PDB file of C-alpha atoms in Angstrom:
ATOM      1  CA  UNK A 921     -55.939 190.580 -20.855  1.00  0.00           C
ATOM      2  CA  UNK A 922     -57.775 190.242 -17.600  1.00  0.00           C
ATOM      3  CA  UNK A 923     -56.609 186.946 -17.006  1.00  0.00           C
ATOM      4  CA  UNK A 924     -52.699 188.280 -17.526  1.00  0.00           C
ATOM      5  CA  UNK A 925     -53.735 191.196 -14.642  1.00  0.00           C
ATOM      6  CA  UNK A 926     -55.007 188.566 -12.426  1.00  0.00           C
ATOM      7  CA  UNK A 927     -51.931 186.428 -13.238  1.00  0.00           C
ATOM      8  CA  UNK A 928     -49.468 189.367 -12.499  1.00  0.00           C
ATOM      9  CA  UNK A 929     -51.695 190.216  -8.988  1.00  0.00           C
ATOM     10  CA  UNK A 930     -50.969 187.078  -7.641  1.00  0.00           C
ATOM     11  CA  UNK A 931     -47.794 186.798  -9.027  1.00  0.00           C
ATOM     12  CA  UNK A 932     -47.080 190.496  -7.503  1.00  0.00           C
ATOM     13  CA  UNK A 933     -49.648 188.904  -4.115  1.00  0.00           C
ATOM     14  CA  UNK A 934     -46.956 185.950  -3.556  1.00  0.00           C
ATOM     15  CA  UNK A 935     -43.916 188.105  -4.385  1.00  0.00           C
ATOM     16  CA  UNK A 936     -45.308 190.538  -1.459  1.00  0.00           C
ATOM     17  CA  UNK A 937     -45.888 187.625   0.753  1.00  0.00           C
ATOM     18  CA  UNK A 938     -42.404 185.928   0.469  1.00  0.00           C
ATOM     19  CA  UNK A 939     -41.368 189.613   0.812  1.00  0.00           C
ATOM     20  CA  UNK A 940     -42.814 189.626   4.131  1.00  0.00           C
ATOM     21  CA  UNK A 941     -42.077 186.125   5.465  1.00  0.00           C
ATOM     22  CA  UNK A 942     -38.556 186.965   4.341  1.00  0.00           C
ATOM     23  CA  UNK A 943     -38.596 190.321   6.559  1.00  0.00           C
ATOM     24  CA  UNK A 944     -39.914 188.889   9.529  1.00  0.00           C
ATOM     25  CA  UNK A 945     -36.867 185.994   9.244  1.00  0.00           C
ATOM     26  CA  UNK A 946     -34.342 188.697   8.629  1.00  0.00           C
ATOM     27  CA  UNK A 947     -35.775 190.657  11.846  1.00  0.00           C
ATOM     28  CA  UNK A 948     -36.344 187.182  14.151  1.00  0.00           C
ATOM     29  CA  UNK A 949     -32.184 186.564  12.613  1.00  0.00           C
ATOM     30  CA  UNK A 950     -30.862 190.096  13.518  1.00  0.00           C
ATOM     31  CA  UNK A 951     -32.787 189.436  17.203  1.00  0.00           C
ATOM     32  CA  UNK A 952     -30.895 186.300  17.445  1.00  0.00           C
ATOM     33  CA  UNK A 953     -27.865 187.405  16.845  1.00  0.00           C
ATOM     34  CA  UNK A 954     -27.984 190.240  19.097  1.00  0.00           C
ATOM     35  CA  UNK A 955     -28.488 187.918  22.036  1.00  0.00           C
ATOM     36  CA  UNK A 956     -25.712 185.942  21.209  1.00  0.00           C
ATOM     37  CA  UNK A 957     -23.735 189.013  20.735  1.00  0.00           C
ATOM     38  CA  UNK A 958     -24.962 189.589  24.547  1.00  0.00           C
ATOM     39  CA  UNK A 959     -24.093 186.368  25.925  1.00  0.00           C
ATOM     40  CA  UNK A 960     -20.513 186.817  24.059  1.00  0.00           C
ATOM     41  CA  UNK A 961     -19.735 189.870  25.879  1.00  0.00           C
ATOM     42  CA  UNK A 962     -20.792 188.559  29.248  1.00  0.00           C
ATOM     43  CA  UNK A 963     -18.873 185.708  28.768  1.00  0.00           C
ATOM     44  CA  UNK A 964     -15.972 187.790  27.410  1.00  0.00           C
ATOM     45  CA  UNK A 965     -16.348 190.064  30.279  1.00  0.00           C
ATOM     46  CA  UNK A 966     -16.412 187.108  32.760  1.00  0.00           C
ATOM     47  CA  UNK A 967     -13.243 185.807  31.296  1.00  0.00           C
ATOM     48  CA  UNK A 968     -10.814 188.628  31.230  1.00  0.00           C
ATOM     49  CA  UNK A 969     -11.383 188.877  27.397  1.00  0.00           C
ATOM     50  CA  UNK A 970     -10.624 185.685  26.228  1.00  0.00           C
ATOM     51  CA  UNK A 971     -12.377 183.571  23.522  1.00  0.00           C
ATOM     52  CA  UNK A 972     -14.839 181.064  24.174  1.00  0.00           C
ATOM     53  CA  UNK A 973     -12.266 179.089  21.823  1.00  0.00           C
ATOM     54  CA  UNK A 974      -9.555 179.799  23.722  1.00  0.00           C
ATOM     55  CA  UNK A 975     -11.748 178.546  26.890  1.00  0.00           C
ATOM     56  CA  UNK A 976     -12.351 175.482  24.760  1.00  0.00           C
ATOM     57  CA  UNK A 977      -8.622 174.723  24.004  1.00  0.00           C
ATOM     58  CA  UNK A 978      -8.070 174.983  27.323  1.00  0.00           C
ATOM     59  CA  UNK A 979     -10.450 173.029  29.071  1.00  0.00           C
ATOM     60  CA  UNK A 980      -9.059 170.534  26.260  1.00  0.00           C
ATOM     61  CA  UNK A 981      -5.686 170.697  27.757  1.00  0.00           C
ATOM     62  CA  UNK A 982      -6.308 170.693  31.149  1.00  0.00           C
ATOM     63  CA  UNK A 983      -9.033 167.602  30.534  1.00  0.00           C
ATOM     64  CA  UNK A 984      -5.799 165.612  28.831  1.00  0.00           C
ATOM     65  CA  UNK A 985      -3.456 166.474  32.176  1.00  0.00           C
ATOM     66  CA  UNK A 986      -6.091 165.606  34.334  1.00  0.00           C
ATOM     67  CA  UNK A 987      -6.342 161.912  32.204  1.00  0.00           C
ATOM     68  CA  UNK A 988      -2.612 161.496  32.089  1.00  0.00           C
ATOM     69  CA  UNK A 989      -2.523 162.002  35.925  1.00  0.00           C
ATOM     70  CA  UNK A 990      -5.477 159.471  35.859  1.00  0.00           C
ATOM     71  CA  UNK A 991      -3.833 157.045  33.878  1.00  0.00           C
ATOM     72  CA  UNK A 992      -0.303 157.197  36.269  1.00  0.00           C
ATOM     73  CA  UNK A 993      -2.713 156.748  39.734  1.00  0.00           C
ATOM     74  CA  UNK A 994      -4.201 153.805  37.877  1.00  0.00           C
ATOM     75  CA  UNK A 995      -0.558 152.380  37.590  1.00  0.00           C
ATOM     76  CA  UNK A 996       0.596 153.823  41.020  1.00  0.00           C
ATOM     77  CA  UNK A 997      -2.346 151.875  42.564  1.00  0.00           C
ATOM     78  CA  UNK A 998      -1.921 148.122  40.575  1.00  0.00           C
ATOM     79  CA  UNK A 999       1.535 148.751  41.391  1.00  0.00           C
ATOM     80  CA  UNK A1000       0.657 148.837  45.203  1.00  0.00           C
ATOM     81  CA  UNK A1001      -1.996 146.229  44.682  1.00  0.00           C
ATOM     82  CA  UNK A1002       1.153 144.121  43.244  1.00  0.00           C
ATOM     83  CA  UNK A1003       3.575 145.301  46.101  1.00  0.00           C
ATOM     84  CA  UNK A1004       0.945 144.346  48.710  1.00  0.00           C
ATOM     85  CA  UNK A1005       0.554 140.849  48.049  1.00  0.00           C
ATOM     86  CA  UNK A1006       4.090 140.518  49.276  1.00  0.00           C
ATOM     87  CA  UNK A1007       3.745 142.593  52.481  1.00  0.00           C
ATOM     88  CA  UNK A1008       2.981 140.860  55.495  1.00  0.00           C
ATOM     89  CA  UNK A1009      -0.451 141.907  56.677  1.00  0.00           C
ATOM     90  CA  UNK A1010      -1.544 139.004  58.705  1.00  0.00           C
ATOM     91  CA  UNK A1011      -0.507 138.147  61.925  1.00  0.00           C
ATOM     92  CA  UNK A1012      -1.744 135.428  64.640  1.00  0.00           C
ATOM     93  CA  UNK A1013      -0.529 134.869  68.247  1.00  0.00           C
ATOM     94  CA  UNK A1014      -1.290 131.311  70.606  1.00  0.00           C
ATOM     95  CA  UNK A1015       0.241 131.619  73.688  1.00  0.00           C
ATOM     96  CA  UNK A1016       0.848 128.425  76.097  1.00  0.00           C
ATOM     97  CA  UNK A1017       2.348 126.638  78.499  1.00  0.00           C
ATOM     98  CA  UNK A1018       6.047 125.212  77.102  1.00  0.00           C
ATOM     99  CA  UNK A1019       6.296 122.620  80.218  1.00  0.00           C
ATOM    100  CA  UNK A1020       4.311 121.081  82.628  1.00  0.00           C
ATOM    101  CA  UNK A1021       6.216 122.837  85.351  1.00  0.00           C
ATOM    102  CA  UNK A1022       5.210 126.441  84.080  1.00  0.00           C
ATOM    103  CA  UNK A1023       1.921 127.816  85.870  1.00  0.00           C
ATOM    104  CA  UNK A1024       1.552 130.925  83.377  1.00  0.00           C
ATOM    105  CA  UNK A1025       1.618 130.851  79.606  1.00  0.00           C
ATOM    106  CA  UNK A1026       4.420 131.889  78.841  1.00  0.00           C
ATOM    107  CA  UNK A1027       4.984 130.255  75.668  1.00  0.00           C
ATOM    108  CA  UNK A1028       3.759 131.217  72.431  1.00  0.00           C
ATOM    109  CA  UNK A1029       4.099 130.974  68.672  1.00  0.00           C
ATOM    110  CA  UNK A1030       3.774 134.113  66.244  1.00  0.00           C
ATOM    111  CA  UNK A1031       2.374 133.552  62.397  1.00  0.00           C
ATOM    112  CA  UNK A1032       3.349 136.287  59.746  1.00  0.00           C
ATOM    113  CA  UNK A1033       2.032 136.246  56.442  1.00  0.00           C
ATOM    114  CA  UNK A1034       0.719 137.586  53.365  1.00  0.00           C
ATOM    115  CA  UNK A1035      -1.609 137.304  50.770  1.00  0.00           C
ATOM    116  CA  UNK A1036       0.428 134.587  49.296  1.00  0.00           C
ATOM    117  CA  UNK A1037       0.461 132.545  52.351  1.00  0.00           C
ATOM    118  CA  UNK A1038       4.158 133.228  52.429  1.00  0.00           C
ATOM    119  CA  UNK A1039       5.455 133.729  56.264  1.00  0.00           C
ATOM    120  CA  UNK A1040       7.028 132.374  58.994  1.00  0.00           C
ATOM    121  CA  UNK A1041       6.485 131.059  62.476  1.00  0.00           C
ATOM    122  CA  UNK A1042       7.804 132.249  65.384  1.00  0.00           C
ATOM    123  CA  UNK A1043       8.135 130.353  68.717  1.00  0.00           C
ATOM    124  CA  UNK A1044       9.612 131.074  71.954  1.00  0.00           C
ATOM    125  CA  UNK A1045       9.573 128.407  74.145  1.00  0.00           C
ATOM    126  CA  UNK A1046       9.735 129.477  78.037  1.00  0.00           C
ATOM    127  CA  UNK A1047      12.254 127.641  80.327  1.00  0.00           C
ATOM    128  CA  UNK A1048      13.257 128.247  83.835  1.00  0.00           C
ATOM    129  CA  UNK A1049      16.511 128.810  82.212  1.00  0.00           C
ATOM    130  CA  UNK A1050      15.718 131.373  79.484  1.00  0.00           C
ATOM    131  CA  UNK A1051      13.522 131.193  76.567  1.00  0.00           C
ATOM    132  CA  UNK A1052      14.347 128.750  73.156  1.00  0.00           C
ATOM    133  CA  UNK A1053      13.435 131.459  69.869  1.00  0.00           C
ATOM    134  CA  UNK A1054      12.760 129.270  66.713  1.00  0.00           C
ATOM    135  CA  UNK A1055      11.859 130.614  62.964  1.00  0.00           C
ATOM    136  CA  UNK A1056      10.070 128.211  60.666  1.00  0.00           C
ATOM    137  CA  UNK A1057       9.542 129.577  56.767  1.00  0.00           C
ATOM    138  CA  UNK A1058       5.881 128.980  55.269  1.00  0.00           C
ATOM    139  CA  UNK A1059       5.935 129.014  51.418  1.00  0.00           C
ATOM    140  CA  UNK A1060       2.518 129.022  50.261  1.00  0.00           C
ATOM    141  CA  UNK A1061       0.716 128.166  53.616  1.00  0.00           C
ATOM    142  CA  UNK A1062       3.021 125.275  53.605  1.00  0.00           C
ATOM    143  CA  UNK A1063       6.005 125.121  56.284  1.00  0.00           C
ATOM    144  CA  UNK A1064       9.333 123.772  55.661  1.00  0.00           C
ATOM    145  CA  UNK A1065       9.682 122.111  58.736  1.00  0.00           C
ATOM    146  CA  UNK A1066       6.756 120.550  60.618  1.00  0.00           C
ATOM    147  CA  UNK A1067       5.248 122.317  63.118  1.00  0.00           C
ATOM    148  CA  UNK A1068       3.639 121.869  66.726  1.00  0.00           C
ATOM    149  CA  UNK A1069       0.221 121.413  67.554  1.00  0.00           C
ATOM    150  CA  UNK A1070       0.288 125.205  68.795  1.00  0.00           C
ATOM    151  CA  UNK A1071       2.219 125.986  65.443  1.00  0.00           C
ATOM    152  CA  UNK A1072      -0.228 124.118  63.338  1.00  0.00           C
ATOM    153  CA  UNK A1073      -2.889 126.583  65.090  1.00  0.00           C
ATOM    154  CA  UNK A1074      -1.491 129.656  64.381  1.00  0.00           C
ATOM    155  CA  UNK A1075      -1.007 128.861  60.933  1.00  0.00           C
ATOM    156  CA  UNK A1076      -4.756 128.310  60.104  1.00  0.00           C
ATOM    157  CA  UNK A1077      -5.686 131.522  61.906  1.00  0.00           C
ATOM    158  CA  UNK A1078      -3.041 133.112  59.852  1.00  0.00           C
ATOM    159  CA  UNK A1079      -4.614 132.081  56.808  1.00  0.00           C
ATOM    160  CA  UNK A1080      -8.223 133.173  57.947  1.00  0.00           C
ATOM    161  CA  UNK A1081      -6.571 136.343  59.393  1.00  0.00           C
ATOM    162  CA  UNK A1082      -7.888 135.504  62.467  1.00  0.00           C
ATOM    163  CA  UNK A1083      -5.889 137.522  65.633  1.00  0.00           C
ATOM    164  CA  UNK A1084      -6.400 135.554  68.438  1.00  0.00           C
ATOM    165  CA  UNK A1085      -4.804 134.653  71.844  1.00  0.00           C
ATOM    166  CA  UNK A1086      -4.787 131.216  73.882  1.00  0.00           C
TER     167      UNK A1086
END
């Protein structure tokens, strides 16, 4: 019988102890909670009463605008990117002397292109009489109709995008 009282005393002993341990959780729990309960309130206070998952769904939606908006830039700019290889953007200048009689250089031949190499040539020739315009097309850096020695210039510093002056 002595060994059936010892049996029930630390049955009773360990029964006490998870007791205990169990307490202490429910107490540490209860502690826990009343912080979050806290921090809810703040946060509720701090945003006019709504619910943090009502903040959440939010935030959601306005995330998905903001990457929709994202995603139309993103076309807006390889549209540009696309647009701006056909935009003239580079631009050279050689200016000389059309005759032997002319003292200034008054002469000189314009080169428009783009990315492409897709342009054209402009030349105006200086006379006593007036001045001679002419327009030569340049499909990919190559001209349709051959070109002067000044002519020949401005298209390489076209193609370098070199601005430059003679």
């Amino acid at each position: 019988m002595i060994t059936g009282n010892i049996n029930m005393d630390i049955i009773f002993g360990v029964l006490f102890l998870l007791i205990l341990i169990n307490t202490i959780l429910v107490v540490v729990l209860f502690k826990k909670l009343s912080h979050i309960r806290k921090s809810q309130k703040v946060l509720n206070e701090l945003f006019s009463g709504e619910s943090v998952e009502e903040l959440l769904y939010k935030v959601l939606e306005q995330q998905e605008i903001i990457s929709n908006e994202a995603l139309d830039i993103k076309k807006q700019i390889l549209q540009l990117e696309n647009k701006q290889k056909y935009c003239f953007d580079r631009i050279s200048l050689v200016r000389y002397r059309g005759t032997q009689e002319d003292g200034a250089k008054l002469s000189y031949s314009i080169g428009i292109s783009n990315e492409n190499e897709d342009g054209l040539i402009i030349t105006g020739i200086h006379f006593r009489n007036g001045v001679n315009l002419y327009f030569k097309h340049v499909k990919e850096g190559m001209p349709d109709i051959e070109l002067s020695e000044e002519e020949k210039k401005v298209l390489a510093r076209t193609k370098v995008n070199e601005v430059y002056s003679e």
